[in-house]
Coordinates of C-alpha atoms and ligand atoms in Angstrom, one line a residue:
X1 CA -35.1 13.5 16.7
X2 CA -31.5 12.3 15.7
X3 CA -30.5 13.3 12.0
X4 CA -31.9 11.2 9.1
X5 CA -29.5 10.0 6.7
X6 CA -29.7 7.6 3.2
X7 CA -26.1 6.3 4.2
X8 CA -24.0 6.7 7.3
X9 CA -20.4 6.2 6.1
X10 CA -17.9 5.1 8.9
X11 CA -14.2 5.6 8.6
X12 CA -12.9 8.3 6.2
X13 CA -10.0 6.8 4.8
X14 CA -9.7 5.7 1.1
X15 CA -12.8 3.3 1.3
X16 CA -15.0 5.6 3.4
X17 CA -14.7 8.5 2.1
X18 CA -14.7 7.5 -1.7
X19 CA -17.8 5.4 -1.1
X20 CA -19.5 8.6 0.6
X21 CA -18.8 10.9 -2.3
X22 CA -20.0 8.1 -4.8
X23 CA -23.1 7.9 -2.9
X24 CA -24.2 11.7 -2.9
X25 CA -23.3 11.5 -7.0
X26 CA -25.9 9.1 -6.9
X27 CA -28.2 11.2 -5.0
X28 CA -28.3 9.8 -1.6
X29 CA -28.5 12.3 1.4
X30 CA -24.7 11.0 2.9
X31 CA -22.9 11.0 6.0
X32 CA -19.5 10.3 6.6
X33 CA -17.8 10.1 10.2
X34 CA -14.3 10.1 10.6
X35 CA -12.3 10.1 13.8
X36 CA -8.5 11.0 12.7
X37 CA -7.5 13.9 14.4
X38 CA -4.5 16.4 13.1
X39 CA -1.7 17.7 15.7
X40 CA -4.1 20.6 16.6
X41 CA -7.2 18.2 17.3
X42 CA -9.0 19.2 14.3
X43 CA -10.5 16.7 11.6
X44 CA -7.7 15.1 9.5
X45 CA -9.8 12.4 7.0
X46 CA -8.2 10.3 5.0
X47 CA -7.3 7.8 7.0
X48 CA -4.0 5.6 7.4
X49 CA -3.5 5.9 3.9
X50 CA -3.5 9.6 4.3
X51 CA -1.7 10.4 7.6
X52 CA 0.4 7.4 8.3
X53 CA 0.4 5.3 4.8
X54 CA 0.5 5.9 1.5
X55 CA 1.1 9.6 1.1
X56 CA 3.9 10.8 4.1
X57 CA 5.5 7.3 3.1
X58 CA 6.2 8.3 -0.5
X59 CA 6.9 11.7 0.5
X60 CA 9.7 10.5 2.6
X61 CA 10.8 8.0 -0.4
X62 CA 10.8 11.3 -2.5
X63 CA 13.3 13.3 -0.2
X64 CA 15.1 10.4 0.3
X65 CA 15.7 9.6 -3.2
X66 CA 16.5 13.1 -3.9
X67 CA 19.3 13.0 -1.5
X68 CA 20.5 9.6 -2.5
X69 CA 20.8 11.5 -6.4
X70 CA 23.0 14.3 -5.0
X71 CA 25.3 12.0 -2.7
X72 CA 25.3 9.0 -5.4
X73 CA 24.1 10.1 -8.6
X74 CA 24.7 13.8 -9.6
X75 CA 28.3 13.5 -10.5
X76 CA 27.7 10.9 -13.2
X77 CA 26.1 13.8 -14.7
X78 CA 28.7 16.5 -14.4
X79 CA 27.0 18.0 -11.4
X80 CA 28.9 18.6 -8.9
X81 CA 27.8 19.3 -5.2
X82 CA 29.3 19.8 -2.1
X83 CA 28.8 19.6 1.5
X84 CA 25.1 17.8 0.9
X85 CA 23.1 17.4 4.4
X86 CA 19.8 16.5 5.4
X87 CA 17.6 18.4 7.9
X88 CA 15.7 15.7 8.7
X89 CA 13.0 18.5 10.5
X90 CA 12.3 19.9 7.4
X91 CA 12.1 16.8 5.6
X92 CA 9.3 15.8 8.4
X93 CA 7.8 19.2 8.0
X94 CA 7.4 19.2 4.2
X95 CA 5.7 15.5 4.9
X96 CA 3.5 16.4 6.9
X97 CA 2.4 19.5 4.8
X98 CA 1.9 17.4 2.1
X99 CA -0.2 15.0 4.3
X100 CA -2.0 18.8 5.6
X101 CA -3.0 19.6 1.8
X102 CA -4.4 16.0 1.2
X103 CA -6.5 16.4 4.7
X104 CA -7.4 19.3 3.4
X105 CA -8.1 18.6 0.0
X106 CA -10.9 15.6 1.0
X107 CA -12.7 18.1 3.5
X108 CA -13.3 20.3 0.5
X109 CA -14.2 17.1 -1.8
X110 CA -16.7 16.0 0.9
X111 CA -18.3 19.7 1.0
X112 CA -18.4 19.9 -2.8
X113 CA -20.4 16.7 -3.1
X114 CA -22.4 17.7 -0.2
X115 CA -22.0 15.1 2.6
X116 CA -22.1 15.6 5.8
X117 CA -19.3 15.4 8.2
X118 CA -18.9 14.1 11.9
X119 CA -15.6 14.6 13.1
X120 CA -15.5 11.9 15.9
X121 CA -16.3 8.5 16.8
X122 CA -18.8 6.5 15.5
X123 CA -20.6 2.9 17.0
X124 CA -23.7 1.3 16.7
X125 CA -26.2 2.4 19.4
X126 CA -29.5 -0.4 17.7
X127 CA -31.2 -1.2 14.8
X128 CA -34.4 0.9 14.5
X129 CA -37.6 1.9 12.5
X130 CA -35.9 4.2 10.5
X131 CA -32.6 2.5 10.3
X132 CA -29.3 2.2 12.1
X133 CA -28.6 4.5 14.9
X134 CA -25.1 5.6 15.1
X135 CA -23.7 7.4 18.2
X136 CA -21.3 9.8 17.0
X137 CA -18.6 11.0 19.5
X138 CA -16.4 13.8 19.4
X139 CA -16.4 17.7 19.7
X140 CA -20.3 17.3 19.2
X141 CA -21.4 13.9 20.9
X142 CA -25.1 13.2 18.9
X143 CA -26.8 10.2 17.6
X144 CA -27.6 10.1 13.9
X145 CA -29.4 7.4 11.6
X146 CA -28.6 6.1 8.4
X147 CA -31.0 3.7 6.5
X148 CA -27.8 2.0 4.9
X149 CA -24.4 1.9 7.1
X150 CA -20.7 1.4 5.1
X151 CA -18.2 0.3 7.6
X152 CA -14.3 1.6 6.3
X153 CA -13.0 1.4 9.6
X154 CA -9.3 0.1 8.4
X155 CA -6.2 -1.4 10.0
X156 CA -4.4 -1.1 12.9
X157 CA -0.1 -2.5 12.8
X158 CA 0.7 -5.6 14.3
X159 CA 2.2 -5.6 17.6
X160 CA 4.8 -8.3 18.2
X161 CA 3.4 -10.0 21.1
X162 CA 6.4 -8.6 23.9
X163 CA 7.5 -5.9 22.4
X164 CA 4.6 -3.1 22.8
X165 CA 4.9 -0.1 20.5
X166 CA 6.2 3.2 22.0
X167 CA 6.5 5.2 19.3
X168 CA 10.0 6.1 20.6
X169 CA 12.3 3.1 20.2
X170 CA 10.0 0.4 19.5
X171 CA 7.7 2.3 16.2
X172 CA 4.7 0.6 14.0
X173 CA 4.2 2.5 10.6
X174 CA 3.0 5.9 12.4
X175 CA 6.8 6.3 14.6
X176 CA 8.4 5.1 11.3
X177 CA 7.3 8.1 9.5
X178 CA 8.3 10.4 12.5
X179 CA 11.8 9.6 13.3
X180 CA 13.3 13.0 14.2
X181 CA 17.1 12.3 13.5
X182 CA 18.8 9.8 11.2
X183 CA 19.5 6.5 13.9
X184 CA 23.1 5.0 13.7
X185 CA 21.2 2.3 13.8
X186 CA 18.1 0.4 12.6
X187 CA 16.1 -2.7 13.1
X188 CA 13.1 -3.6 11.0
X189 CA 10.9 -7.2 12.0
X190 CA 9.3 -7.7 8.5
X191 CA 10.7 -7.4 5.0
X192 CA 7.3 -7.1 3.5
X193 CA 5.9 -3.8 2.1
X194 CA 6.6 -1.3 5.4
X195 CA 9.8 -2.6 6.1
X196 CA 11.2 -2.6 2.8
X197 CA 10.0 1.0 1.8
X198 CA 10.6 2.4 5.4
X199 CA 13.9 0.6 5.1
X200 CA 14.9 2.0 2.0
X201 CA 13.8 5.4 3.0
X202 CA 16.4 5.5 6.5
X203 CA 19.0 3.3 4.4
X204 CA 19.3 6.0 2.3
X205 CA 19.8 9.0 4.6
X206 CA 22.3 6.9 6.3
X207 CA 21.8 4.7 8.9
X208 CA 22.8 1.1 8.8
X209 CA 19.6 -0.8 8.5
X210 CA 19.0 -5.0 9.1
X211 CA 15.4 -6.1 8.3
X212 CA 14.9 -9.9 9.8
X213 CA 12.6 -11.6 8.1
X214 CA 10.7 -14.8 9.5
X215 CA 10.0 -16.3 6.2
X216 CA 13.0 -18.1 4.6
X217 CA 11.7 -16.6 0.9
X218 CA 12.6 -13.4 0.0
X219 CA 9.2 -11.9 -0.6
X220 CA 7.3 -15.1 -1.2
X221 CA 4.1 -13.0 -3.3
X222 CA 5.8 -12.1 -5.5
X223 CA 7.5 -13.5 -8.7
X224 CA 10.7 -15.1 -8.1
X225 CA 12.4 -13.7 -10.9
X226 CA 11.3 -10.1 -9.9
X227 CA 11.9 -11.3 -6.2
X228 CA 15.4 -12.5 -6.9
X229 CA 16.5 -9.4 -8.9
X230 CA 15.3 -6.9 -6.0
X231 CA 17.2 -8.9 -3.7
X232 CA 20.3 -8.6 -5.4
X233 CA 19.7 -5.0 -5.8
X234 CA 18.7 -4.0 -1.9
X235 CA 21.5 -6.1 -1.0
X236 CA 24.0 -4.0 -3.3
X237 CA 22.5 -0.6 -1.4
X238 CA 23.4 -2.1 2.2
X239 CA 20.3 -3.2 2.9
X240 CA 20.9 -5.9 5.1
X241 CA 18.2 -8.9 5.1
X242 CA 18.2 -11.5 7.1
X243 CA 15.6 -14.3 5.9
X244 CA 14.2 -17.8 8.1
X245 CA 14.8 -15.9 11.3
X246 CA 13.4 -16.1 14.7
X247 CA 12.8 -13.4 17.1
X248 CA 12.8 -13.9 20.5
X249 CA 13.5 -11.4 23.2
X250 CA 13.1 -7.9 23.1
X251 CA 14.5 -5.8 25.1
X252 CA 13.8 -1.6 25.0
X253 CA 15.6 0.5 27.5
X254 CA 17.1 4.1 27.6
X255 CA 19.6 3.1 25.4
X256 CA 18.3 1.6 22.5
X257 CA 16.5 -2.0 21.6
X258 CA 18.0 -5.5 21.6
X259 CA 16.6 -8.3 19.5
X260 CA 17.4 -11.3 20.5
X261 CA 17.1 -13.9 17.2
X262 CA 18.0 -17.2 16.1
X263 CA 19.0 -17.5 12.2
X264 CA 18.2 -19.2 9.6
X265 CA 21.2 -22.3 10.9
X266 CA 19.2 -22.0 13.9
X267 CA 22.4 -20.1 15.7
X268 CA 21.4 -17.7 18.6
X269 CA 22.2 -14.4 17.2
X270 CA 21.7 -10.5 18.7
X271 CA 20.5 -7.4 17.2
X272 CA 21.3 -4.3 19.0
X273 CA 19.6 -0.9 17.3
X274 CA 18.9 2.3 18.0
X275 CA 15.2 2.0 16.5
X276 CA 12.9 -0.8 15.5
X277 CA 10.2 -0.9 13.2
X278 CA 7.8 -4.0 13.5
X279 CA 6.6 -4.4 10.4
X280 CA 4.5 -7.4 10.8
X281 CA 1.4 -7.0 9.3
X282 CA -2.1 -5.2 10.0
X283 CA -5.1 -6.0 12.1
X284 CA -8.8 -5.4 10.7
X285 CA -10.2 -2.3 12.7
X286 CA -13.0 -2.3 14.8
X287 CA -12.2 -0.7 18.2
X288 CA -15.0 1.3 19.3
X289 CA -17.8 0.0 16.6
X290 CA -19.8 -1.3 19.0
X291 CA -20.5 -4.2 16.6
X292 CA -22.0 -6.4 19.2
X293 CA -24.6 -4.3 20.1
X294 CA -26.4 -4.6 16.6
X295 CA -24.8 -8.8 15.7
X296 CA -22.2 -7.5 13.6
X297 CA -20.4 -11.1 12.7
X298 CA -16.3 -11.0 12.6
X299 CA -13.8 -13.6 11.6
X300 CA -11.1 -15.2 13.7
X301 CA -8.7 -12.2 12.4
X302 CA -11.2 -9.8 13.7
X303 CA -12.7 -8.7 10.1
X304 CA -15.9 -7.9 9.0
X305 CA -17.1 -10.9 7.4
X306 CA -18.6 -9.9 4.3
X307 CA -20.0 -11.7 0.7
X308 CA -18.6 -10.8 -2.6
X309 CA -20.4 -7.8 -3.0
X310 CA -19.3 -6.2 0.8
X311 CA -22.3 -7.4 2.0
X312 CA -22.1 -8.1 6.0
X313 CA -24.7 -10.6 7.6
X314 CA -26.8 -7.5 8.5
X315 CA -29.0 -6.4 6.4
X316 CA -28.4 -2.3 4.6
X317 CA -24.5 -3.2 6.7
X318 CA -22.0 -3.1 4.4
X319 CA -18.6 -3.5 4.8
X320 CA -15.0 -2.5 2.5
X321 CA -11.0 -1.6 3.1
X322 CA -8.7 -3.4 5.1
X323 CA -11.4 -3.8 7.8
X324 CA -12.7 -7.1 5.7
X325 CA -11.6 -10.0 3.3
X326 CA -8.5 -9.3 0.4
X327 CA -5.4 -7.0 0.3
X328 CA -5.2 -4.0 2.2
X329 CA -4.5 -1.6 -0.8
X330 CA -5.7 1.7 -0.7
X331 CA -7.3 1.4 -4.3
X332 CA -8.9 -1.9 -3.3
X333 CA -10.6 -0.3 -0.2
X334 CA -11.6 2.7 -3.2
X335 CA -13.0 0.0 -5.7
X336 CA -14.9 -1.4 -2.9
X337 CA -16.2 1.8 -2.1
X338 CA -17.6 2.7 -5.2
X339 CA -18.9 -0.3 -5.8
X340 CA -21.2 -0.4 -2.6
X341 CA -22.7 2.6 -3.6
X342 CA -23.8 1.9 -6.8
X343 CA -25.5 -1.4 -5.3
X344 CA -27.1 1.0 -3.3
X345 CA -28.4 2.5 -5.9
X346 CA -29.2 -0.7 -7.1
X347 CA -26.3 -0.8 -10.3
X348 CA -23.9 -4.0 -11.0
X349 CA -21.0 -2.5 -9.2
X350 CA -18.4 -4.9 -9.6
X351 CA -14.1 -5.1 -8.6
X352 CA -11.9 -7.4 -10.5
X353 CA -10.0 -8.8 -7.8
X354 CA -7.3 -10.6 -10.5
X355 CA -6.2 -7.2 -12.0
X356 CA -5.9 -5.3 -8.8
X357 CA -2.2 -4.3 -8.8
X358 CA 0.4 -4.2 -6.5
X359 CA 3.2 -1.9 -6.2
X360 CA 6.7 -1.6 -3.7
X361 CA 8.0 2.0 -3.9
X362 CA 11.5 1.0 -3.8
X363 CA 13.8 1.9 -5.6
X364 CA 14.1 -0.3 -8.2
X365 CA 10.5 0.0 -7.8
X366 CA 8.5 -3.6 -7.9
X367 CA 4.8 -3.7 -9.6
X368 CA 2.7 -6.4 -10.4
X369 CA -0.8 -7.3 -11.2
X370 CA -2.5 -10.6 -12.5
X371 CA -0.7 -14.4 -11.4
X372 CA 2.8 -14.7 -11.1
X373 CA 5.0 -18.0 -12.2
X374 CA 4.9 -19.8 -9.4
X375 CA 1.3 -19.4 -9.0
X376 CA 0.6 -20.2 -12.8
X377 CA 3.1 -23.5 -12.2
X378 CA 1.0 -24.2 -8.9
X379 CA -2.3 -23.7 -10.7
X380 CA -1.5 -26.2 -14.0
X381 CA -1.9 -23.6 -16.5
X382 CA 0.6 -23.6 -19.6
X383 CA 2.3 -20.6 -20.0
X384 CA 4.6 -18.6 -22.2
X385 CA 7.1 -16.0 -20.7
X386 CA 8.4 -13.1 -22.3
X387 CA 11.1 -10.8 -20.9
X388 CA 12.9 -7.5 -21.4
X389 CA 15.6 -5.6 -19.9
X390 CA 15.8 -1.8 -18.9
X391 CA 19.5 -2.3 -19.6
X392 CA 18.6 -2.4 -23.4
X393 CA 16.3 0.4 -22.9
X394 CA 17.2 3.7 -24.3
X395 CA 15.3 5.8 -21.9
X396 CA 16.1 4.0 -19.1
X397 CA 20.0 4.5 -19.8
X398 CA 19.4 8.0 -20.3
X399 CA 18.0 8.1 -17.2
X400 CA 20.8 6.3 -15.5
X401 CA 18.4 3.5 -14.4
X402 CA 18.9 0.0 -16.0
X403 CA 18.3 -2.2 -13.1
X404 CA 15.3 -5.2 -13.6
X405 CA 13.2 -5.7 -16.3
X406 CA 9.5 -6.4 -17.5
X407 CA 7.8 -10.0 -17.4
X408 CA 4.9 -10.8 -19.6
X409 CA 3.0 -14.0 -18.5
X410 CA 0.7 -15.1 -21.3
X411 CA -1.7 -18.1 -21.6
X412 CA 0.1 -20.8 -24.0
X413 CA -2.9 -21.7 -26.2
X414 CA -4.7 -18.5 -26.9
X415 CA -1.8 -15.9 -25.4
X416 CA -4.0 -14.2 -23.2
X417 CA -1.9 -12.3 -20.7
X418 CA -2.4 -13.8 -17.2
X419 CA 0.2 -11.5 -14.8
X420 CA 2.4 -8.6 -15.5
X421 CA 5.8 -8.1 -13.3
X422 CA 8.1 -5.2 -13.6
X423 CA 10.9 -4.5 -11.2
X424 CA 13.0 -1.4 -12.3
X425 CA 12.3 2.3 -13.1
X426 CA 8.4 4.2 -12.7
X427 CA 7.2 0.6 -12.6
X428 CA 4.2 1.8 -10.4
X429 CA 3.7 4.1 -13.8
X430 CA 4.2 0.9 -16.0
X431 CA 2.1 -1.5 -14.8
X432 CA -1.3 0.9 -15.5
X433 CA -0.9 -0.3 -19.2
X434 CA -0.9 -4.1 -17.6
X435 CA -4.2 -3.4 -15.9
X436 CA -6.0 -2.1 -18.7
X437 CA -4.9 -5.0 -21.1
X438 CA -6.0 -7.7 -18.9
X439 CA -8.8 -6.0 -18.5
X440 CA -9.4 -5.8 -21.9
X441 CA -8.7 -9.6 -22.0
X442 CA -5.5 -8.4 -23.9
X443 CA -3.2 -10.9 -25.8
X444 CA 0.4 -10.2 -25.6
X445 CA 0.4 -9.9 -29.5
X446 CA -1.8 -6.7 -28.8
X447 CA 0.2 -5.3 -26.3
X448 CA 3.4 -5.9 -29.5
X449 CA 1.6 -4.2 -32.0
X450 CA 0.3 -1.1 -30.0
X451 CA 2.7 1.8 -31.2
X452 CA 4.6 2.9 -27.8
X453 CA 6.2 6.5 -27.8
X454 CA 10.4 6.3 -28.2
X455 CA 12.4 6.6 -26.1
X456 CA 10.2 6.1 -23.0
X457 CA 10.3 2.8 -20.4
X458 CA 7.0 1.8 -21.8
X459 CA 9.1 0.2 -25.2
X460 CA 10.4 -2.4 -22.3
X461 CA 6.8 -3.3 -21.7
X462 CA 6.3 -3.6 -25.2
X463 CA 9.4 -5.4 -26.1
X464 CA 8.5 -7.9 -23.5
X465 CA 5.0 -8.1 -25.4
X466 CA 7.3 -9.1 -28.1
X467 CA 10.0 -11.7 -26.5
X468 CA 6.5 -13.8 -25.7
X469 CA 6.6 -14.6 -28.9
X470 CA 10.1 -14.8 -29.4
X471 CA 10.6 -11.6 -31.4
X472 CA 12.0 -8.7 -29.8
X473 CA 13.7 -5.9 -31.9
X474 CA 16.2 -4.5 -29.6
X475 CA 17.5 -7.3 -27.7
Ligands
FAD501 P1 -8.1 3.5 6.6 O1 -7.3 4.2 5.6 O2 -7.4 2.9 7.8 O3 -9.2 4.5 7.2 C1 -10.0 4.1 8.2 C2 -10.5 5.4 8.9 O4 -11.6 5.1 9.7 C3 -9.4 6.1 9.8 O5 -9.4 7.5 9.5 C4 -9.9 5.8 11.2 O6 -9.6 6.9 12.1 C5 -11.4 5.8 11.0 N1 -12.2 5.1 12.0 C6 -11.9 3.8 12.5 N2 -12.9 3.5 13.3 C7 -13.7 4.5 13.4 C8 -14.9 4.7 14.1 N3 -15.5 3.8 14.9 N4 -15.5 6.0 14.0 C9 -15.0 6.9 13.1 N5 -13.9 6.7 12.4 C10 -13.3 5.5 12.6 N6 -1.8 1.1 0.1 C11 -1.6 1.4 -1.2 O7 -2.5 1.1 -2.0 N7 -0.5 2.0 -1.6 C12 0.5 2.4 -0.8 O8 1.5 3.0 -1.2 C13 0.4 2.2 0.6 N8 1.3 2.5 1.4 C14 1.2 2.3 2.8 C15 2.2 2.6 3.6 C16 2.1 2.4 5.0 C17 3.2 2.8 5.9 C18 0.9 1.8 5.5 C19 0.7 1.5 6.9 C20 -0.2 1.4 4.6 C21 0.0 1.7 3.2 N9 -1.0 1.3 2.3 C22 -0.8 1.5 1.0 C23 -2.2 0.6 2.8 C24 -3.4 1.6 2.8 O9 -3.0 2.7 3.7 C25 -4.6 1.0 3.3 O10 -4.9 -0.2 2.5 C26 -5.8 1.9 3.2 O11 -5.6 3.1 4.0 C27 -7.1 1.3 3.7 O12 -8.2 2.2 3.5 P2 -9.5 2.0 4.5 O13 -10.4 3.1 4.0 O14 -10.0 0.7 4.4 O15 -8.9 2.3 5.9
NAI502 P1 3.4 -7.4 4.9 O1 2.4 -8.4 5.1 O2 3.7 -6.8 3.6 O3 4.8 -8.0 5.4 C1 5.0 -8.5 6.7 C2 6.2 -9.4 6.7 O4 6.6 -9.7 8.1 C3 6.1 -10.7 6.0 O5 7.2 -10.9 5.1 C4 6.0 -11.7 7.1 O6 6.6 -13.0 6.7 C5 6.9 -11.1 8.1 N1 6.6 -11.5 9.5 C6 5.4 -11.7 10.1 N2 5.6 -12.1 11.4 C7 6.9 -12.1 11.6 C8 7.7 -12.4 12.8 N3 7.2 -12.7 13.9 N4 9.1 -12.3 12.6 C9 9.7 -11.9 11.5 N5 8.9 -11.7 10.3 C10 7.6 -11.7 10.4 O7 3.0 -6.3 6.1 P2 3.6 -4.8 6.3 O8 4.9 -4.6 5.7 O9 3.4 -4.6 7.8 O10 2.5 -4.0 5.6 C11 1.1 -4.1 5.9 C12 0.3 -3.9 4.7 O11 0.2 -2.5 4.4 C13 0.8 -4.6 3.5 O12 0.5 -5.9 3.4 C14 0.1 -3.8 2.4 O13 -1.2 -4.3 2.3 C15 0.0 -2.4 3.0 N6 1.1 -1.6 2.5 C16 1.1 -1.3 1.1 C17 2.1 -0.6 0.5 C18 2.0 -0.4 -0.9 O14 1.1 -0.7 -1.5 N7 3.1 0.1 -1.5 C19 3.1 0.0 1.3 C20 3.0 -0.3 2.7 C21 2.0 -1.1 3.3

């Protein structure tokens, strides 16, 4: 008889394996199966946002920062240093070390909270008496049964339809992270999230980067102001972005890639690079489910359809992450998570979907959460706008980091804050205090009278609290 479990969890990235840890807290006798192997074939859960996301990407943006400082930045402060060079293997090695102890560090989680494990493959076999059965296949091929199944299967990259990944010259997310030696010279197709981050991260160890960009808007989600001032600052490190573009031809050989573009004046241009990074998006995951074997319905994008609670259109199926409906955010997939357990367990798990927030590790960094201008102008809704400066931020030129500012958004009529926007220093830090004022339901008059520690960037967040209503102190 196959192994009897309350909930089979599949996929252990941030949705999967959060959900399966909230479950056994709630008592349930879990399961998670992941598939993700590490260079030696052993389990490595956590998913994209582990091994080819969110953690080695910031790693990367960390060394890359730090080298930036001590070629740009270390003399303004008296430091001097000499004969600074990257050993890009080393910078690799300490990524993926750090991607190691997170692997790591969710095996133990998983054990601590007691679930079980399944290193391997998992797809619906049928719906039976005692629940879904659930082939799992891997170092141990067996068949196990869960009465309640969470899908967090994730995201695969785009492909540009012509131009097939290699992982050599032509790289998705997982070849951008692995690039062994600086390139003279790179392409990026995409100047969303990946190609601005990954962009940044080459840009500054040197190589001449051009991102083309099919939209003719410079990062059309997010606020213009904020949009406009991170323009004018990737521009000013060499960034080179080309916006309302067209790609046509690719062409890899020995020798590098050609992209073959018209421009925004619709004039046949050529990009010649030693690298490329498509940066075009992410597919919903569900190779190797099996999902039409049990009637698992998908969309025209390929992702689980689901209800507001992650309900699929099976009954005890549900579904969270990137492999269904909203952004694909690590913490989203999380909240989702969490919340399918507890309705499970028959709680009111619930996720705000309008104060989820964004962040762009650039540097400046770009956060956000709630509606932005445009939206707010699109929507009808009367707004106020308050805005401060980290130029006229004490901390932030004591850090030697002025660039951008905060943006409060507040309703007109009762000053309700509707969206928070922040491009500058540790705005991924900043934006926290956003979140939990809106929701709190948080006027921007709160946010102006809440004593903020000096000197620190948070007074910017305050101050622009303050220039809602017209009454900043420092500017
Ligand atoms: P995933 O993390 O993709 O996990 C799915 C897991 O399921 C994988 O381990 C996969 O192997 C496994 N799996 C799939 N099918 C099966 C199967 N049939 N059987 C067994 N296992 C299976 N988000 C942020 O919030 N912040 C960031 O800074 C950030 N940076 C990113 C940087 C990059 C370069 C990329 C590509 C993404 C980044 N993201 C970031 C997005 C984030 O990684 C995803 O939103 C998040 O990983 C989604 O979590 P998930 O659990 O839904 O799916
Ligand atoms: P994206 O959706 O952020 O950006 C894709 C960009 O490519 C868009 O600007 C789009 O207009 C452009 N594009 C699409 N097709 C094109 C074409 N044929 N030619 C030229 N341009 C084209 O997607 P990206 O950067 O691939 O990242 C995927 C997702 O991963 C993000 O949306 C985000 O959800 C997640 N992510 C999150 C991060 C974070 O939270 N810091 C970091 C990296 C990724």
């Amino acid at each position: 008889m196959s192994k009897q479990f309350d909930v089979v969890v599949i996929g252990g990235g941030p949705g999967g394996y959060i959900a399966a840890i909230r479950a056994a807290q709630l008592g349930f006798n879990v399961a998670c199966i992941d598939e993700w192997k590490n260079a030696a074939g052993g389990p490595a859960p956590g998913g994209t946002c582990t091994n080819v996301g969110c953690i080695p990407s910031k790693a990367l943006l960390q060394s890359s920062e730090h080298f930036n400082h001590a070629n740009h930045h270390f003399a303004e402060h008296g430091i001097e240093v000499k004969g600074v060079s990257m050993d890009v293997a080393k910078m690799l090695a300490r990524k993926n070390n750090v991607v190691k102890q997170n692997n790591e560090g969710i095996l133990y989680l998983l054990k601590k909270n007691k679930v079980a494990f399944f290193h391997g493959r998992g797809s619906f076999v049928k719906a039976g008496d005692a629940g879904y059965e659930i082939q799992v296949a891997g170092a141990a091929d067996e068949v196990i049964t869960g009465k309640q199944i969470i899908i967090a299967t994730g995201s695969n990259a785009r492909a540009l339809a012509g131009a097939p990944f290699d992982e050599v010259n032509i790289l998705s997310n997982d070849g951008a992270l692995n690039i062994g030696a600086v390139p003279k010279k790179l392409g990026l197709i995409g100047s969303g999230v990946i190609g601005l981050e990954m962009g940044s991260v080459w840009k500054r160890l040197g190589a001449e980067v051009t991102i083309l960009e099919g939209l003719p808007v410079f990062l059309g989600a997010v606020d213009e102001g904020v949009a406009k001032e991170a323009l004018k600052a990737f521009t000013k490190q060499g960034l080179k972005i080309e916006l309302g573009v067209k790609v046509g031809e690719i062409k890899n050989s020995k020798k590098g890639v050609s992209v073959a573009y018209t421009n925004a004046k619709g004039e046949a241009q050529s990009l010649d690079v030693d690298k490329l990074i498509i940066s075009i998006g992410r597919v919903p995951n569900t190779i190797g489910l099996n999902a039409e074997a049990v009637g698992l319905a998908l969309d025209e994008r390929g992702a689980i359809v689901v209800d507001a609670d992650c309900k699929t259109n099976l009954p005890g199926v549900w579904a969270v992450g990137d492999v269904v409906r909203g952004p694909m955010l690590a913490h989203k997939a999380e909240e989702e998570g969490v919340a399918v357990a507890e309705r499970i367990a028959g709680q009111h798990g619930h996720v705000n979907f309008n104060t989820i927030p964004w962040v762009i590790y650039t540097s400046p960094e770009i956060a956000w959460v709630g509606r932005n201008e445009q939206q707010l102008k699109a929507d009808g809704v009367a707004y106020k706008a308050g805005q401060f400066p980290f130029l006229a931020n004490g901390r932030a030129r004591a850090l030697g980091d002025t660039t951008g500012f905060v943006k409060f958004l507040a309703d007109a009529t009762t000053d309700e804050i509707l969206g928070v926007h922040i491009v500058g220093p540790q705005a991924s830090e900043l934006i926290s205090e956003a979140v939990v004022a809106m929701e709190f339901k948080a006027s921007a008059e709160d946010i102006a009278r809440i004593c903020h520690a000096h000197p620190s960037l948070s007074e910017a967040t305050k101050e622009a609290a303050l220039a809602v209503d017209k009454r900043t102190l420092n500017f």
